[in-house]
Coordinates of N, CA and C in Angstrom, one line a residue:
M1 N 86.8 71.8 -49.8 CA 87.4 72.1 -48.5 C 88.3 72.9 -48.4
T2 N 87.9 74.5 -47.6 CA 88.0 75.4 -46.7 C 88.3 75.7 -45.5
P3 N 90.0 76.5 -45.6 CA 90.3 76.4 -44.1 C 89.2 77.9 -44.1
D4 N 88.5 78.4 -44.6 CA 87.6 79.7 -43.9 C 86.0 79.8 -45.3
Q5 N 85.7 79.2 -44.4 CA 83.8 78.9 -45.6 C 83.3 79.9 -45.4
R6 N 83.0 81.0 -44.6 CA 82.4 82.3 -44.9 C 83.3 83.3 -46.1
A7 N 84.5 83.0 -46.3 CA 85.3 83.5 -47.5 C 84.8 83.4 -48.2
A8 N 85.0 81.5 -48.7 CA 85.3 81.0 -49.6 C 83.8 81.0 -49.9
E9 N 82.6 81.2 -49.3 CA 81.0 81.5 -50.0 C 81.0 82.5 -50.3
E10 N 81.7 84.1 -50.1 CA 81.6 84.8 -50.4 C 81.8 85.6 -51.6
F11 N 83.0 84.5 -51.6 CA 83.7 84.5 -53.3 C 82.9 83.8 -54.3
Y12 N 82.6 82.6 -53.8 CA 82.0 81.8 -55.1 C 80.3 82.1 -55.3
G13 N 79.9 83.0 -54.3 CA 78.1 83.5 -54.5 C 78.4 84.6 -55.6
P14 N 78.7 85.7 -55.5 CA 78.7 86.9 -56.4 C 79.3 85.8 -58.0
V15 N 80.5 85.2 -57.9 CA 81.1 84.6 -58.8 C 80.5 83.5 -60.0
L16 N 79.1 82.5 -59.4 CA 78.9 81.9 -59.7 C 77.3 81.7 -59.9
S17 N 76.6 82.6 -58.9 CA 75.1 82.6 -58.0 C 74.8 81.7 -57.9
W18 N 75.9 81.2 -56.5 CA 75.4 80.3 -56.2 C 75.0 81.4 -54.3
T19 N 73.8 80.1 -53.9 CA 73.7 80.4 -52.7 C 73.6 79.3 -51.8
F20 N 73.7 79.3 -50.5 CA 74.2 78.0 -49.9 C 73.3 77.8 -48.3
Q21 N 73.0 76.9 -48.2 CA 72.4 76.0 -46.9 C 73.1 74.8 -46.4
A22 N 72.5 74.8 -44.7 CA 73.2 74.2 -44.3 C 72.7 72.8 -44.8
Y23 N 73.7 71.7 -44.3 CA 74.0 70.4 -45.2 C 73.4 69.1 -44.3
S24 N 73.0 68.5 -43.9 CA 72.8 67.0 -42.9 C 74.2 65.9 -42.2
D25 N 75.5 66.7 -43.5 CA 76.1 66.4 -42.5 C 77.3 66.5 -41.4
G26 N 76.3 67.8 -40.8 CA 77.0 68.3 -39.7 C 76.5 70.0 -40.0
P27 N 77.8 70.5 -38.7 CA 77.4 72.2 -38.6 C 78.7 72.7 -39.2
D28 N 79.5 71.6 -39.9 CA 80.3 72.7 -40.9 C 80.8 72.3 -42.0
S29 N 79.1 71.8 -42.4 CA 79.4 71.1 -43.9 C 78.1 72.4 -44.6
R30 N 78.4 72.4 -45.7 CA 77.2 73.4 -46.7 C 77.3 73.1 -48.0
I31 N 76.0 73.3 -48.6 CA 75.7 73.0 -49.7 C 75.3 74.2 -50.7
A32 N 75.8 74.3 -51.7 CA 76.4 75.5 -52.6 C 74.8 75.5 -53.5
T33 N 73.9 76.0 -53.9 CA 72.4 75.1 -54.9 C 72.8 76.2 -55.7
V34 N 71.7 76.2 -57.1 CA 71.5 76.9 -58.4 C 69.7 77.0 -58.0
D35 N 69.0 77.4 -58.0 CA 67.4 77.4 -58.3 C 67.0 76.4 -57.4
G36 N 67.2 76.6 -56.2 CA 67.3 74.7 -55.0 C 67.9 73.6 -55.1
Q37 N 68.9 73.1 -56.6 CA 69.3 72.3 -56.8 C 70.8 72.3 -56.1
P38 N 71.0 71.2 -55.9 CA 73.0 71.4 -55.2 C 74.4 71.3 -56.2
V39 N 75.0 72.0 -56.1 CA 75.8 72.2 -57.2 C 77.3 71.2 -56.9
A40 N 77.6 71.9 -55.5 CA 78.8 71.2 -54.9 C 79.0 71.5 -53.2
G41 N 79.1 70.9 -52.5 CA 79.4 70.7 -51.1 C 80.7 71.3 -50.7
F42 N 80.8 72.6 -48.8 CA 81.8 73.4 -49.1 C 82.1 72.5 -47.1
N43 N 83.0 72.0 -46.8 CA 83.5 71.1 -45.7 C 84.5 72.4 -45.0
Q44 N 84.3 73.0 -43.9 CA 84.8 73.3 -42.8 C 86.7 72.7 -42.6
L45 N 87.5 73.2 -42.7 CA 88.8 71.8 -42.4 C 88.5 72.5 -41.2
A46 N 89.4 71.5 -40.5 CA 89.8 72.0 -39.1 C 90.8 72.9 -38.6
E47 N 91.2 73.6 -37.8 CA 91.6 74.5 -37.3 C 93.0 74.5 -37.0
G48 N 93.5 75.4 -37.7 CA 95.5 75.0 -37.8 C 95.7 74.6 -39.1
A49 N 94.3 74.2 -40.4 CA 95.2 74.5 -41.8 C 95.0 75.3 -42.7
G50 N 96.4 75.4 -43.1 CA 97.0 76.6 -43.9 C 96.2 77.4 -45.2
P51 N 95.7 78.5 -45.9 CA 94.9 78.7 -46.6 C 95.5 77.7 -47.9
E52 N 96.8 77.5 -48.2 CA 97.2 76.1 -48.8 C 96.0 75.5 -48.9
A53 N 95.7 74.6 -47.8 CA 94.9 73.8 -48.0 C 93.9 72.9 -48.8
E54 N 93.2 74.8 -49.2 CA 91.8 74.6 -50.0 C 91.8 74.1 -51.2
R55 N 90.6 73.6 -51.7 CA 91.2 72.6 -53.1 C 89.5 72.5 -53.2
W56 N 89.2 71.8 -54.3 CA 88.0 71.2 -54.3 C 87.9 69.6 -55.2
S57 N 87.5 68.8 -54.3 CA 87.8 67.4 -54.3 C 85.9 66.7 -55.1
V58 N 86.7 66.0 -55.5 CA 85.5 64.7 -56.4 C 85.3 63.5 -55.8
Y59 N 84.0 63.0 -55.5 CA 83.6 62.1 -54.8 C 83.1 61.6 -55.9
F60 N 83.4 60.2 -55.9 CA 82.3 58.4 -56.8 C 81.4 58.2 -55.6
H61 N 80.2 57.7 -56.1 CA 79.5 56.9 -55.3 C 80.0 55.2 -55.7
V62 N 79.9 55.1 -54.4 CA 80.9 53.5 -54.2 C 79.3 52.9 -53.4
E63 N 78.9 51.4 -53.9 CA 78.0 50.5 -52.9 C 79.0 50.2 -51.7
D64 N 80.4 50.1 -51.4 CA 80.8 50.0 -50.6 C 82.1 50.0 -50.3
A65 N 82.4 51.0 -49.2 CA 83.5 51.9 -49.0 C 84.7 51.1 -48.8
D66 N 84.0 50.1 -47.8 CA 85.2 49.4 -47.7 C 85.9 48.4 -48.6
V67 N 85.3 47.7 -49.7 CA 85.7 47.1 -50.5 C 86.7 47.9 -51.7
V68 N 86.2 49.3 -52.1 CA 87.0 50.2 -52.6 C 88.6 50.7 -51.8
A69 N 88.2 51.4 -50.5 CA 89.6 51.3 -49.6 C 90.5 50.8 -49.5
E70 N 90.2 49.2 -49.7 CA 90.6 48.2 -49.5 C 92.0 48.2 -50.8
R71 N 90.8 47.9 -52.0 CA 91.9 48.2 -53.2 C 92.5 49.4 -54.0
I72 N 92.5 50.4 -52.9 CA 93.2 51.9 -53.3 C 94.4 51.1 -52.7
A73 N 94.2 50.5 -51.2 CA 95.3 50.4 -50.9 C 96.0 49.5 -51.4
E74 N 96.1 48.6 -52.0 CA 96.2 47.0 -52.7 C 97.3 47.7 -54.0
R75 N 96.7 48.8 -54.4 CA 98.0 49.1 -55.8 C 98.1 50.4 -55.6
G76 N 99.0 50.4 -53.9 CA 100.1 51.5 -53.1 C 99.2 53.0 -53.2
A77 N 98.3 53.3 -53.2 CA 97.8 54.2 -53.0 C 97.6 55.1 -51.6
T78 N 96.5 56.2 -51.6 CA 96.5 56.2 -49.9 C 94.9 56.7 -49.8
V79 N 95.0 56.0 -48.3 CA 93.5 55.8 -48.3 C 93.9 57.1 -46.2
A80 N 93.5 57.9 -47.3 CA 94.3 59.4 -45.4 C 92.9 59.2 -44.6
V81 N 91.7 59.1 -44.8 CA 90.6 58.7 -43.7 C 89.3 58.3 -44.5
G82 N 89.0 57.5 -43.0 CA 87.7 56.9 -43.5 C 88.2 55.3 -44.0
P83 N 86.7 54.3 -44.2 CA 85.6 54.5 -44.0 C 85.1 54.8 -42.4
L84 N 84.7 56.3 -42.8 CA 84.2 57.2 -41.6 C 82.8 57.7 -41.6
R85 N 81.7 57.0 -40.7 CA 80.2 57.6 -41.4 C 80.1 59.4 -40.7
T86 N 79.4 59.3 -41.7 CA 78.9 60.7 -41.4 C 77.9 61.3 -42.3
G87 N 76.7 62.1 -41.5 CA 75.1 62.6 -42.7 C 74.9 61.1 -42.6
G88 N 74.5 61.0 -43.6 CA 73.6 60.1 -44.1 C 74.2 59.0 -44.4
G89 N 75.6 58.6 -44.8 CA 76.4 57.8 -44.9 C 77.7 57.2 -44.5
R90 N 79.2 57.1 -45.4 CA 79.6 56.6 -45.2 C 80.7 57.3 -46.4
A91 N 82.2 58.1 -45.1 CA 83.1 58.7 -46.5 C 84.3 58.2 -46.4
V92 N 85.2 58.8 -47.5 CA 87.0 58.3 -47.4 C 87.3 59.3 -48.6
I93 N 88.5 59.6 -47.9 CA 89.4 60.5 -48.7 C 90.6 59.9 -49.1
A94 N 91.3 60.3 -50.5 CA 92.3 59.5 -50.6 C 92.9 59.5 -51.8
A95 N 94.0 59.4 -52.3 CA 94.5 59.8 -53.6 C 95.3 59.0 -53.7
D96 N 95.5 59.0 -55.2 CA 96.0 58.3 -55.9 C 97.4 58.0 -56.3
Q97 N 98.1 57.0 -57.6 CA 99.5 56.6 -57.1 C 100.3 57.5 -57.3
W98 N 99.8 58.7 -57.8 CA 100.2 60.2 -58.4 C 99.9 61.1 -57.4
G99 N 99.2 60.8 -56.5 CA 98.9 62.1 -55.9 C 97.7 63.0 -56.2
A100 N 97.0 63.0 -56.5 CA 96.0 63.9 -57.0 C 94.5 63.1 -55.7
P101 N 94.2 64.0 -54.7 CA 92.9 63.5 -54.0 C 91.9 63.5 -54.5
F102 N 91.3 62.5 -54.0 CA 89.5 62.6 -54.7 C 88.9 61.6 -53.0
G103 N 87.9 61.3 -53.4 CA 87.0 60.7 -52.4 C 85.8 59.8 -52.5
L104 N 85.0 59.1 -52.0 CA 84.5 57.8 -51.7 C 83.2 58.1 -51.3
W105 N 81.9 57.9 -51.6 CA 80.5 58.0 -50.7 C 79.9 57.4 -50.8
Q106 N 79.6 56.7 -50.0 CA 78.5 55.3 -49.5 C 77.1 56.0 -48.9
G107 N 76.2 55.9 -49.8 CA 74.9 56.2 -49.6 C 73.9 57.1 -50.0
D108 N 72.9 57.5 -49.8 CA 72.3 58.1 -50.6 C 72.9 59.6 -50.8
G109 N 72.4 60.1 -51.6 CA 72.2 61.4 -52.3 C 71.2 61.9 -53.2
P110 N 71.6 63.7 -53.1 CA 70.4 63.8 -54.4 C 70.3 63.0 -55.6
A111 N 69.2 63.2 -56.0 CA 69.5 62.0 -57.3 C 69.8 63.2 -58.4
S112 N 69.3 64.6 -58.9 CA 69.8 65.4 -59.6 C 71.7 65.5 -59.1
W113 N 72.3 65.3 -58.3 CA 73.7 65.3 -58.1 C 74.5 64.3 -58.8
G114 N 74.6 64.3 -60.0 CA 75.4 63.7 -60.8 C 76.5 64.5 -61.8
V115 N 78.1 64.3 -62.3 CA 78.3 64.9 -63.5 C 77.3 65.2 -64.4
G116 N 77.2 66.2 -65.3 CA 76.9 66.4 -66.4 C 75.2 66.6 -66.4
T117 N 75.3 66.8 -65.3 CA 73.0 66.7 -65.1 C 72.6 67.6 -64.2
G118 N 71.8 68.4 -64.6 CA 71.1 69.9 -64.1 C 72.3 71.0 -63.5
P119 N 72.3 71.3 -62.5 CA 73.4 72.7 -62.5 C 74.5 71.7 -61.8
A120 N 74.8 71.0 -61.7 CA 76.1 69.9 -61.1 C 76.9 70.0 -62.0
P121 N 78.3 69.7 -61.1 CA 79.5 70.6 -62.3 C 79.3 69.4 -64.1
A122 N 79.8 69.5 -65.2 CA 79.3 69.3 -65.9 C 80.6 68.9 -66.5
W123 N 82.0 68.6 -65.6 CA 82.7 67.7 -66.0 C 83.4 67.5 -65.3
L124 N 84.6 66.6 -65.0 CA 86.0 66.4 -64.4 C 87.0 66.4 -65.2
Q125 N 88.1 67.4 -64.7 CA 89.3 66.7 -65.6 C 90.6 66.0 -64.3
L126 N 90.7 64.9 -64.7 CA 92.0 64.3 -63.9 C 93.3 65.2 -64.7
H127 N 94.2 66.1 -64.3 CA 95.5 66.3 -64.4 C 96.4 65.0 -64.1
T128 N 96.9 64.8 -65.2 CA 97.9 63.4 -63.5 C 99.3 63.0 -64.9
R129 N 100.5 62.6 -64.1 CA 101.7 62.6 -65.1 C 101.3 61.2 -66.1
D130 N 100.5 60.2 -65.2 CA 100.3 59.2 -66.9 C 99.0 59.3 -67.5
A131 N 98.4 59.0 -67.9 CA 96.9 59.0 -68.4 C 96.2 57.4 -68.5
F132 N 97.2 56.7 -69.2 CA 97.2 55.7 -69.3 C 96.7 55.0 -67.9
A133 N 97.7 55.0 -66.9 CA 97.8 54.5 -66.1 C 96.6 54.4 -65.1
A134 N 96.7 56.1 -65.1 CA 95.7 56.4 -64.3 C 94.0 55.9 -64.3
A135 N 93.7 55.3 -65.8 CA 93.0 54.8 -66.2 C 92.7 53.6 -65.9
V136 N 93.5 52.7 -65.9 CA 94.0 51.0 -65.2 C 93.9 51.4 -64.0
F137 N 93.9 53.0 -62.8 CA 93.6 52.5 -61.9 C 92.3 52.9 -61.3
Y138 N 92.0 53.8 -61.9 CA 90.4 54.1 -61.1 C 88.9 53.2 -61.8
G139 N 89.6 52.1 -63.2 CA 89.2 51.4 -63.9 C 89.0 50.0 -62.9
E140 N 90.5 49.6 -62.2 CA 90.2 49.0 -61.1 C 89.7 48.8 -59.7
I141 N 89.9 50.3 -59.6 CA 89.7 50.3 -58.1 C 87.9 50.2 -58.5
F142 N 87.9 50.9 -58.9 CA 86.0 51.0 -59.4 C 85.2 49.9 -59.8
D143 N 85.7 48.7 -60.1 CA 85.3 47.6 -60.8 C 84.6 48.3 -62.5
W144 N 84.8 49.4 -63.3 CA 84.5 49.6 -64.7 C 84.8 48.6 -65.2
M145 N 85.8 48.3 -65.0 CA 86.2 46.9 -66.3 C 85.3 45.6 -66.3
D146 N 85.3 45.4 -65.4 CA 85.1 43.9 -65.2 C 83.5 44.2 -64.9
D147 N 83.0 44.9 -64.7 CA 81.3 45.2 -64.4 C 80.3 45.7 -65.4
P148 N 80.0 45.0 -66.7 CA 79.2 46.1 -67.4 C 78.5 46.8 -66.8
S149 N 77.5 46.4 -65.5 CA 76.4 47.7 -65.2 C 77.0 48.8 -64.8
H150 N 78.0 48.9 -64.4 CA 78.7 50.4 -64.4 C 78.0 51.2 -65.6
G151 N 78.6 51.0 -66.6 CA 78.5 51.5 -68.1 C 79.4 52.5 -68.6
V152 N 80.9 52.0 -67.8 CA 82.0 53.0 -68.0 C 83.2 52.6 -69.3
T153 N 82.7 53.0 -69.8 CA 83.4 52.6 -71.6 C 84.7 54.2 -71.2
Y154 N 86.1 53.8 -71.5 CA 87.0 54.7 -72.4 C 86.8 54.9 -73.1
E155 N 87.7 56.0 -73.7 CA 88.0 56.6 -75.4 C 88.9 57.6 -75.4
E156 N 90.1 57.8 -76.0 CA 90.7 58.2 -76.8 C 90.8 58.9 -77.7
Q157 N 90.1 60.5 -77.0 CA 89.9 61.7 -77.7 C 90.6 63.0 -77.5
Y158 N 91.1 63.6 -78.8 CA 92.7 64.8 -78.8 C 93.2 63.9 -78.0
D159 N 93.8 64.9 -76.9 CA 94.7 64.6 -76.5 C 94.7 63.7 -74.4
E160 N 93.0 63.0 -74.7 CA 93.3 62.7 -73.4 C 92.4 61.3 -73.0
I161 N 91.9 60.8 -72.1 CA 91.8 59.7 -72.3 C 90.0 60.1 -71.7
V162 N 88.9 59.8 -72.2 CA 87.7 60.1 -71.7 C 86.9 59.5 -71.3
V163 N 86.5 59.7 -70.2 CA 85.6 58.1 -69.4 C 84.0 58.6 -69.5
R164 N 82.9 58.1 -70.5 CA 81.7 58.1 -70.5 C 81.0 56.5 -69.7
V165 N 79.8 57.5 -69.5 CA 78.7 56.3 -68.5 C 77.2 56.8 -69.5
E166 N 77.4 55.4 -70.3 CA 76.5 54.7 -71.0 C 76.5 55.1 -72.1
G167 N 77.5 56.2 -72.3 CA 77.6 57.0 -73.6 C 78.0 58.1 -73.3
H168 N 77.5 58.6 -72.5 CA 77.8 60.1 -72.5 C 78.9 60.8 -71.3
P169 N 79.7 61.6 -71.7 CA 81.1 62.2 -71.4 C 80.8 62.7 -70.1
V170 N 81.6 62.3 -69.0 CA 81.9 63.1 -67.4 C 83.0 63.7 -66.7
A171 N 84.0 63.1 -67.7 CA 86.0 63.0 -67.1 C 86.5 62.6 -68.3
G172 N 88.0 63.5 -68.6 CA 88.6 63.2 -69.6 C 90.4 63.1 -68.0
L173 N 90.9 62.1 -68.2 CA 92.4 62.1 -67.6 C 93.7 62.4 -68.9
R174 N 94.0 63.6 -68.4 CA 95.2 64.1 -69.2 C 96.2 63.8 -68.7
G175 N 97.2 63.6 -69.4 CA 99.1 63.8 -69.2 C 100.0 63.8 -70.1
G176 N 99.4 64.9 -70.6 CA 99.8 65.4 -71.8 C 99.7 64.1 -73.1
A177 N 101.0 64.4 -74.1 CA 100.2 63.8 -75.5 C 100.1 62.2 -75.0
L178 N 99.5 61.6 -75.9 CA 98.9 60.3 -75.1 C 100.4 59.1 -75.3
E179 N 101.2 59.7 -76.8 CA 102.2 58.5 -77.3 C 103.9 59.1 -76.1
S180 N 103.4 59.9 -75.1 CA 104.8 60.4 -74.9 C 104.9 60.0 -73.5
P181 N 106.3 59.9 -72.6 CA 105.7 59.2 -71.3 C 105.9 60.5 -70.4
P182 N 105.5 59.2 -69.1 CA 104.9 60.3 -67.9 C 105.6 61.2 -68.1
D183 N 104.9 62.4 -67.8 CA 105.6 64.1 -67.7 C 105.5 64.4 -65.8
P184 N 106.7 64.3 -65.0 CA 106.9 64.2 -63.9 C 106.2 65.5 -63.5
R185 N 106.3 66.7 -64.4 CA 106.2 68.1 -64.0 C 105.0 68.3 -63.5
I186 N 103.8 67.6 -64.2 CA 101.8 67.6 -63.6 C 102.2 67.6 -62.3
R187 N 101.2 68.9 -62.1 CA 101.5 68.6 -60.6 C 99.5 68.1 -60.6
T188 N 99.1 66.5 -60.0 CA 98.3 65.7 -59.9 C 97.1 66.1 -59.0
R189 N 95.9 66.7 -59.8 CA 94.7 67.0 -59.5 C 93.7 66.5 -59.8
W190 N 92.4 66.7 -59.3 CA 91.2 66.6 -60.0 C 90.5 68.3 -60.0
E191 N 90.1 68.5 -61.5 CA 89.4 70.2 -61.4 C 87.6 69.9 -61.9
P192 N 86.6 70.6 -61.3 CA 85.5 70.5 -61.9 C 85.3 71.3 -62.6
Y193 N 84.4 71.6 -63.6 CA 83.9 72.4 -64.6 C 82.6 72.5 -64.1
F194 N 82.6 73.9 -63.8 CA 80.6 74.7 -63.5 C 80.6 75.5 -64.7
R195 N 79.1 75.4 -65.1 CA 78.4 76.0 -66.2 C 78.0 76.9 -65.2
V196 N 78.3 78.3 -66.3 CA 77.8 79.6 -66.5 C 77.2 79.9 -67.2
P197 N 76.2 80.8 -67.5 CA 75.3 81.6 -68.8 C 76.5 82.8 -69.5
D198 N 76.8 83.1 -68.4 CA 77.8 84.5 -69.6 C 79.2 83.8 -68.6
L199 N 80.4 83.9 -69.3 CA 81.5 83.1 -69.2 C 82.7 84.3 -68.3
D200 N 82.2 86.0 -69.2 CA 83.2 86.8 -69.3 C 82.5 87.9 -68.0
A201 N 81.3 87.3 -68.1 CA 80.4 88.1 -66.6 C 81.4 87.3 -65.5
A202 N 81.4 85.7 -65.6 CA 81.8 85.4 -64.7 C 83.0 85.3 -64.2
V203 N 84.1 86.1 -65.2 CA 85.7 86.1 -64.7 C 86.1 87.4 -64.7
D204 N 85.0 88.4 -64.8 CA 85.0 89.9 -64.3 C 84.6 89.6 -62.8
A205 N 83.9 89.1 -62.7 CA 83.5 88.7 -61.1 C 84.1 88.2 -60.2
A206 N 85.3 87.7 -60.7 CA 86.0 86.2 -59.8 C 86.9 87.3 -60.0
E207 N 87.5 87.9 -60.4 CA 88.7 88.9 -60.9 C 88.9 90.0 -60.0
R208 N 87.1 90.7 -59.5 CA 87.2 91.8 -58.8 C 87.0 90.9 -57.0
E209 N 86.4 90.0 -57.0 CA 86.4 89.1 -55.9 C 87.8 88.8 -55.5
G210 N 88.8 89.1 -55.8 CA 90.0 88.2 -55.7 C 90.6 87.1 -56.4
G211 N 89.7 86.8 -57.6 CA 90.4 85.1 -58.0 C 91.2 85.9 -59.3
E212 N 91.6 84.6 -59.5 CA 92.7 84.9 -60.5 C 92.7 84.2 -61.8
V213 N 93.3 84.8 -62.8 CA 93.0 84.0 -64.4 C 94.0 82.9 -64.4
V214 N 94.2 81.5 -64.3 CA 95.1 80.6 -64.6 C 95.4 80.4 -66.2
T215 N 94.3 80.4 -66.8 CA 94.3 80.3 -68.0 C 93.2 80.9 -68.8
P216 N 93.8 82.1 -70.0 CA 92.1 82.4 -70.3 C 91.6 81.6 -71.4
P217 N 89.9 83.5 -71.1 CA 89.0 81.9 -71.8 C 89.7 81.4 -73.4
R218 N 88.9 80.2 -73.3 CA 89.6 79.6 -74.9 C 88.6 78.5 -75.3
E219 N 88.8 78.1 -76.8 CA 87.8 77.2 -77.2 C 88.3 75.9 -77.1
G220 N 87.3 74.9 -76.8 CA 88.3 73.2 -76.4 C 86.8 73.0 -76.6
P221 N 87.5 71.2 -77.2 CA 86.3 69.9 -77.5 C 85.1 70.5 -76.2
L222 N 85.1 70.8 -75.0 CA 83.5 71.4 -74.3 C 82.8 72.4 -74.9
G223 N 83.8 73.2 -75.5 CA 83.0 74.8 -75.7 C 84.0 75.5 -75.3
R224 N 83.7 76.6 -75.0 CA 84.4 78.2 -74.5 C 84.6 77.6 -73.4
T225 N 86.0 77.8 -72.0 CA 86.0 77.5 -71.0 C 87.5 78.2 -70.6
V226 N 87.6 78.4 -69.3 CA 88.4 78.7 -69.0 C 88.6 78.5 -66.5
T227 N 89.9 78.6 -67.0 CA 91.0 77.8 -65.6 C 91.1 79.1 -64.0
L228 N 90.3 78.8 -63.9 CA 90.7 80.5 -62.0 C 91.2 79.6 -61.3
R229 N 92.0 80.3 -60.6 CA 91.9 80.1 -59.3 C 91.6 81.4 -57.9
D230 N 90.9 80.6 -57.2 CA 90.0 81.2 -56.5 C 91.2 82.3 -55.1
P231 N 90.8 83.0 -54.2 CA 92.0 83.9 -53.4 C 92.3 82.9 -52.5
K232 N 91.9 81.7 -52.0 CA 92.8 80.6 -51.7 C 93.5 79.9 -52.3
G233 N 93.4 79.7 -54.2 CA 94.6 79.2 -54.1 C 93.8 78.1 -54.9
A234 N 92.6 78.0 -54.6 CA 92.0 76.3 -55.6 C 91.4 76.6 -56.5
S235 N 92.0 75.7 -58.2 CA 91.7 75.8 -59.4 C 90.2 75.2 -59.1
F236 N 89.9 76.1 -59.9 CA 88.3 75.5 -60.9 C 88.1 76.0 -62.2
C237 N 87.1 75.4 -63.1 CA 87.1 75.9 -64.5 C 85.5 76.2 -64.7
L238 N 85.3 76.8 -65.5 CA 84.1 77.5 -65.9 C 83.7 77.2 -67.7
L239 N 82.4 76.8 -67.7 CA 82.3 76.4 -69.4 C 81.0 76.9 -69.7
S240 N 81.0 77.8 -71.1 CA 80.1 78.6 -71.0 C 78.7 77.6 -71.5
T241 N 77.6 78.2 -70.8 CA 76.3 77.4 -71.4 C 75.7 78.1 -72.9

């Protein structure tokens, strides 16, 4: 989500070697691609949105947006927009109980546009104040625990809860040390991890284009990663292939 779509494309294009094309969701929607395969979506925010409004958001595919939106509201979280018909489906913009924004999508989409497959985001990371409570919240609204057909399981690993689909790790819920009480200082958010063939070259390009290194390159459970912030303040992570 960006108040300046052209500026966002001028940053992410050189940094991640993305190209852009129109999307069926409307004139203000664009798709970033690698070798013709979709990676991410760019949506123009309404006129008047400040630069601090730029952010990355994750979308979860659901069978019934109305049912999930109702579950979100029942648990004291926020349904900000929708369900709203757009393009070939229906969308919802929501926030969990700790303020982390996320979206729902009901409808068709590119088969390759799944976390950990093709050029799509390699990983999703939730920074939250209480990882255990977040696991319960997302598990309940998406019916992960009661409906085994989703193939979703949780696993404690290092200092986070790992979400697996059919055994494949796709996301981490991190709230500090798992045995510690909730940390009120954490700014709750979802962050995407994008793959790059040369991490150092991508970092250099980000700095040349006005971005900022938030956390320097480091080795972790996923491999070598770095956290960056684009010129408008949206944070995202890169993972070396």
